[in-house]
mmCIF file of C-alpha atoms in Angstrom:
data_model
loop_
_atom_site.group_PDB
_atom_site.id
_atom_site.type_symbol
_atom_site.label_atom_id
_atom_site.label_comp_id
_atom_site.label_asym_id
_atom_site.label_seq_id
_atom_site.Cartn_x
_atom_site.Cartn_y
_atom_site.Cartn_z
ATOM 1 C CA UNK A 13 3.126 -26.635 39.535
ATOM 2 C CA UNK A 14 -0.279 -24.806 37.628
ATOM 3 C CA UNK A 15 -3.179 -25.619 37.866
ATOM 4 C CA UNK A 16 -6.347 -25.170 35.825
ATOM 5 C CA UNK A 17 -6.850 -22.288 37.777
ATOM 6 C CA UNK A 18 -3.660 -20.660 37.308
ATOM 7 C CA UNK A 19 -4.051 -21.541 33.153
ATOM 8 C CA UNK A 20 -7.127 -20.176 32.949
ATOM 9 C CA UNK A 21 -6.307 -16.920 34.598
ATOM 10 C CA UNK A 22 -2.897 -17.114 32.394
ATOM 11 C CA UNK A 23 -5.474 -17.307 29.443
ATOM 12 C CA UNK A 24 -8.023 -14.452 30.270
ATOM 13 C CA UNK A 25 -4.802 -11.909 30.983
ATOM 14 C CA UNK A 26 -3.466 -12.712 27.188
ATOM 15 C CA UNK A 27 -6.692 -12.109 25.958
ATOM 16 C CA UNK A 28 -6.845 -8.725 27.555
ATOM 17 C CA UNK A 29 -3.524 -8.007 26.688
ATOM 18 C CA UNK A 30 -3.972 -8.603 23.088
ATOM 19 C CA UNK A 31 -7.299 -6.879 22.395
ATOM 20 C CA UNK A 32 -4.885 -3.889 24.349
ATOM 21 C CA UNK A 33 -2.794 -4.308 21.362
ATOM 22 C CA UNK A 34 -4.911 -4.595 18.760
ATOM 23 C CA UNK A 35 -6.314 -0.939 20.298
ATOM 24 C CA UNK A 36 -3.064 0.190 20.297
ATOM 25 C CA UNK A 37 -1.823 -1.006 17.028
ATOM 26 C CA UNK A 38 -5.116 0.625 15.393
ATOM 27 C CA UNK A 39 -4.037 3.809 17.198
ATOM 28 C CA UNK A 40 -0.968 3.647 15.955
ATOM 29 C CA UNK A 41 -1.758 5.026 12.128
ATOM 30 C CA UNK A 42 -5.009 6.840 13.617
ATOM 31 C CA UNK A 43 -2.828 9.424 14.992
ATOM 32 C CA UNK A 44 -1.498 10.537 11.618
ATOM 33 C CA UNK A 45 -5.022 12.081 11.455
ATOM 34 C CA UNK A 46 -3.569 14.991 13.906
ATOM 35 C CA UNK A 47 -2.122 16.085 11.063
ATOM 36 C CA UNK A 48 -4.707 17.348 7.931
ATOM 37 C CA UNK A 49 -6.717 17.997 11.573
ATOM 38 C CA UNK A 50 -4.090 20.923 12.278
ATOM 39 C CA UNK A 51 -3.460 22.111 9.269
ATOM 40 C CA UNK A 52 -7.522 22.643 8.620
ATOM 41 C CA UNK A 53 -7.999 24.015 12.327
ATOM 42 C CA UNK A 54 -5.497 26.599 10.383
ATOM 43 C CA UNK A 55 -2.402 26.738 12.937
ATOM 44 C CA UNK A 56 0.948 28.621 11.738
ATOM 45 C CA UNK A 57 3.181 26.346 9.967
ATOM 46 C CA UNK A 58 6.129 25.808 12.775
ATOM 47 C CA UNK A 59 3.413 24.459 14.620
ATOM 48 C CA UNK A 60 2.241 22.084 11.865
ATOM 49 C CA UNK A 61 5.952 20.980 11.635
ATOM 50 C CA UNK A 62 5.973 20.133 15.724
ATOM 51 C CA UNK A 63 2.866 18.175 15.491
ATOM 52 C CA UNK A 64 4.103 16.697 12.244
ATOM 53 C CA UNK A 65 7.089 15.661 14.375
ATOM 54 C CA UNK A 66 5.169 14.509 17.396
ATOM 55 C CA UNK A 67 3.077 12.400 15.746
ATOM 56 C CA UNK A 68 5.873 10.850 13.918
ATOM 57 C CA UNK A 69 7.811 9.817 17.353
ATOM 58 C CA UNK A 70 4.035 9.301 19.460
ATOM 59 C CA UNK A 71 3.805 6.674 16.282
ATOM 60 C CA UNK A 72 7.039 4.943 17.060
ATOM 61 C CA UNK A 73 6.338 4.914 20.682
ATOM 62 C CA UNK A 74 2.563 3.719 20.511
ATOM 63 C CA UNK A 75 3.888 0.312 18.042
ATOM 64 C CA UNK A 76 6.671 -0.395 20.538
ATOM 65 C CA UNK A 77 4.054 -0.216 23.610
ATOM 66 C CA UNK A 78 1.861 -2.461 21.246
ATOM 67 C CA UNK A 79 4.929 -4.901 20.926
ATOM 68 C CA UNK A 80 5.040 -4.645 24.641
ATOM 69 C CA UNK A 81 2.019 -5.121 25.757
ATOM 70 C CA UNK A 82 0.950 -7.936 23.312
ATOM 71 C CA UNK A 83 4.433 -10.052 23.691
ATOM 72 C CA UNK A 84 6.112 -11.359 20.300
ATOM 73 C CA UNK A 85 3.838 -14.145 19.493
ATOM 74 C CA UNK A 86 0.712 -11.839 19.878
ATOM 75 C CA UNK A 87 1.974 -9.212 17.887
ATOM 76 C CA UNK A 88 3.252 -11.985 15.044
ATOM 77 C CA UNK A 89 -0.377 -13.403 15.223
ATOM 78 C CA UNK A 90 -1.886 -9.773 14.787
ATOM 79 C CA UNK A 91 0.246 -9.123 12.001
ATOM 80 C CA UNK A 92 -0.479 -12.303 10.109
ATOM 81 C CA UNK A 93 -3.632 -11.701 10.470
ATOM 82 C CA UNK A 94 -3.552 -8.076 9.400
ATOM 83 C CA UNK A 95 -1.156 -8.724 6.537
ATOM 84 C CA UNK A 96 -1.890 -12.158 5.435
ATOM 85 C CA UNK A 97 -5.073 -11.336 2.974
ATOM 86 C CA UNK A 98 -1.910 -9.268 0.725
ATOM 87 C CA UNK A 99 -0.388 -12.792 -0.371
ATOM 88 C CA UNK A 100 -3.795 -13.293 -1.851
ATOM 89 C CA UNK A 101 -3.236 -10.156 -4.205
ATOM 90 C CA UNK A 102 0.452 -11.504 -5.432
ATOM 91 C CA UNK A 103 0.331 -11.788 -8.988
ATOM 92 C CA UNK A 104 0.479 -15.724 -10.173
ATOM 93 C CA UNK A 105 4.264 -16.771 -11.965
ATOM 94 C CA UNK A 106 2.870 -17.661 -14.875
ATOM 95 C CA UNK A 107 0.263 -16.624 -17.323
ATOM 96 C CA UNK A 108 -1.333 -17.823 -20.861
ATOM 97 C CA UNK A 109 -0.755 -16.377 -23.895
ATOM 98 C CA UNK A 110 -4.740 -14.563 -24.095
ATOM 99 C CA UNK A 111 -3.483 -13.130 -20.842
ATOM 100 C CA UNK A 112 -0.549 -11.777 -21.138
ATOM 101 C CA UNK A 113 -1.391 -10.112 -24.759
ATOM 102 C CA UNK A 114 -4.446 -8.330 -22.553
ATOM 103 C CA UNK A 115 -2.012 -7.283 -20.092
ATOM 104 C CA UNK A 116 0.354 -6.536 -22.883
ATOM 105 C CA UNK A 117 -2.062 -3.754 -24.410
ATOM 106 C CA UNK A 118 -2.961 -2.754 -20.863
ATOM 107 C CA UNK A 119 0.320 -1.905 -20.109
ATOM 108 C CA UNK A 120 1.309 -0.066 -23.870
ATOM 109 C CA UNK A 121 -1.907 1.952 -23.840
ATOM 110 C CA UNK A 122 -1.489 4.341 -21.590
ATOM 111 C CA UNK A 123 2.249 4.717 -22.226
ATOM 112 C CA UNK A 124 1.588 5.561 -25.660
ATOM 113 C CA UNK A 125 -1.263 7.746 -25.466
ATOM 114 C CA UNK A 126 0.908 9.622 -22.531
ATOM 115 C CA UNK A 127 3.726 10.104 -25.153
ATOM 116 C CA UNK A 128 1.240 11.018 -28.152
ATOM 117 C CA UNK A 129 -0.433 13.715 -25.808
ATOM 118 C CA UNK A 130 1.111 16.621 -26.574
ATOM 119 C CA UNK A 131 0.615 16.484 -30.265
ATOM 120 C CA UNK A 132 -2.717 15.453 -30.129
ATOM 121 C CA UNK A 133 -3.664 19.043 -30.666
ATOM 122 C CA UNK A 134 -2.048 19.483 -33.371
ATOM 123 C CA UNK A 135 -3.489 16.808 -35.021
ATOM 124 C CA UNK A 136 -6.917 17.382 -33.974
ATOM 125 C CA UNK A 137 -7.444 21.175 -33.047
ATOM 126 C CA UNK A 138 -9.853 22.115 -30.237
ATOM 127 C CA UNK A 139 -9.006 18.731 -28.458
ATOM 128 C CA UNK A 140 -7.367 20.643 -25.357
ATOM 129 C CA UNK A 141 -10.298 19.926 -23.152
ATOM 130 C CA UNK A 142 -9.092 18.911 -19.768
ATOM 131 C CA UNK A 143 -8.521 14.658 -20.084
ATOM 132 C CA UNK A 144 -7.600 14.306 -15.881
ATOM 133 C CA UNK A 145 -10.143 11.623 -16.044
ATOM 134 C CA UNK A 146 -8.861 9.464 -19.016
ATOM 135 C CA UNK A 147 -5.346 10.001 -17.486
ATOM 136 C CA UNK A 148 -6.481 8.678 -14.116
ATOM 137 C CA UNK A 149 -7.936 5.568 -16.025
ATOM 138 C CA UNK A 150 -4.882 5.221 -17.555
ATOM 139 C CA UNK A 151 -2.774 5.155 -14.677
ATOM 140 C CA UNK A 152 -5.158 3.003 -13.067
ATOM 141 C CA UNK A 153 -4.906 0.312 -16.265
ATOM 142 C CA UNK A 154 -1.481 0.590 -16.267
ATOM 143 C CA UNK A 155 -0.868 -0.418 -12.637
ATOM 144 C CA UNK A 156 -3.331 -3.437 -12.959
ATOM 145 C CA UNK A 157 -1.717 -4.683 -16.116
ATOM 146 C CA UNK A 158 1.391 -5.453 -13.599
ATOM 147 C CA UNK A 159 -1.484 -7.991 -11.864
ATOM 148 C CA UNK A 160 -2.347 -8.802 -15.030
ATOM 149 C CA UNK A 161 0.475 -9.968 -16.651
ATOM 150 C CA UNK A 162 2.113 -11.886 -13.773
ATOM 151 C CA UNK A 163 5.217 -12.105 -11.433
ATOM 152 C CA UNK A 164 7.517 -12.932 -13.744
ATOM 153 C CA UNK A 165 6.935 -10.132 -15.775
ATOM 154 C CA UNK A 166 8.557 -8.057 -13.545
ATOM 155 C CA UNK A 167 11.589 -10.091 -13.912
ATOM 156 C CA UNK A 168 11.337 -9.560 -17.421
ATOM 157 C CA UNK A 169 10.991 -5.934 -17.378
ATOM 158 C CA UNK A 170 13.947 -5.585 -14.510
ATOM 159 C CA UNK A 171 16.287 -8.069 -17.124
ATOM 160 C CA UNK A 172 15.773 -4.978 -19.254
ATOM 161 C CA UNK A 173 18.192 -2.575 -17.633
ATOM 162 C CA UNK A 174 20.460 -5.559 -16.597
ATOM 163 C CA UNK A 175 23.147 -5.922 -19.123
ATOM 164 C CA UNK A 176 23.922 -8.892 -19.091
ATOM 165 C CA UNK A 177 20.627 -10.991 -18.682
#
C-alpha cells in the first residue's frame, strides 16, 4: 500500500530524473561540437576521423542513457515537447487561387533565372559580377514557395514522375 509519502517521494525522483534527461538529451547533439573544435585546434586528419567516430557512437550512447534514465513516457513527453512546435510549420492542404499563383512564380523564378544564367553574359556583356547573393535569395524563395503553395502540391509535383497518375 503507498502512501502520500511514498507518492510524493515517487514524484520528486521523476522530476530529477527527467531534468537528467533533458541534460542529457541536450548533450546529446552538443557533442558534435568536438568536431569543427578538432579540426580548428589543427590535429592530423586520422585523428579527426577517431573523434569523428567517437562522437558518432558517444552520441548513440548518451540518447540511449537519456531513454534510460528518463523512462519511455518521459522521453515521449520531452520529445513532444521538443518536436511538437514543427506541426505548426506543415504547410495547409489547400490553398486559394492568389496563393498558389504567388507560390507559383516563387517557385518558377529561380528555376528559370538558374537555367538562363549562363547566357546572361552573352546577352548583356560585363554582367559576370559575382550574383552568390541573388542565388542564395533564390534558393531561399524557392524552398518557401513549397510553404507557400501547400501540401498538396507536393502530391502534385510527385504525380509528375508517376506514370500513371
Amino acid at each position: 500500500m503507498t502512501t502520500a509519502d511514498d507518492s510524493a517521494a515517487g514524484a520528486s525522483t521523476d522530476k530529477w530524473r527527467f531534468r537528467l534527461g533533458i541534460i542529457l538529451f541536450v548533450l546529446a547533439p552538443a557533442l558534435w561540437l568536438l568536431v569543427p573544435l578538432a579540426g580548428a585546434l589543427g590535429i592530423s586528419g586520422s585523428r579527426l576521423a577517431t573523434v569523428t567516430g567517437v562522437v558518432f557512437l558517444a552520441n548513440k550512447v548518451v540518447m540511449v542513457a537519456c531513454i534510460a534514465v528518463m523512462g519511455k513516457a518521459g522521453f515521449l513527453r520531452l520529445k513532444a515537447a521538443a518536436f511538437g512546435h514543427a506541426k505548426r510549420l506543415a504547410p495547409v492542404r489547400t490553398v486559394g487561387p492568389v496563393r498558389h499563383a504567388i507560390g507559383v512564380v516563387m517557385f518558377s523564378l529561380p528555376l528559370i533565372s538558374s537555367v538562363l544564367a549562363p547566357y546572361i553574359d552573352r546577352i548583356w556583356p560585363g554582367s559576370g559580377q559575382p550574383i552568390w547573393p541573388i542565388q542564395i535569395l533564390g534558393d531561399a524563395m524557392l524552398v518557401a514557395s513549397f510553404f507557400v503553395l501547400g501540401g498538396n502540391f507536393w502530391s502534385k509535383l510527385h504525380a509528375l514522375f508517376i506514370r500513371t497518375a
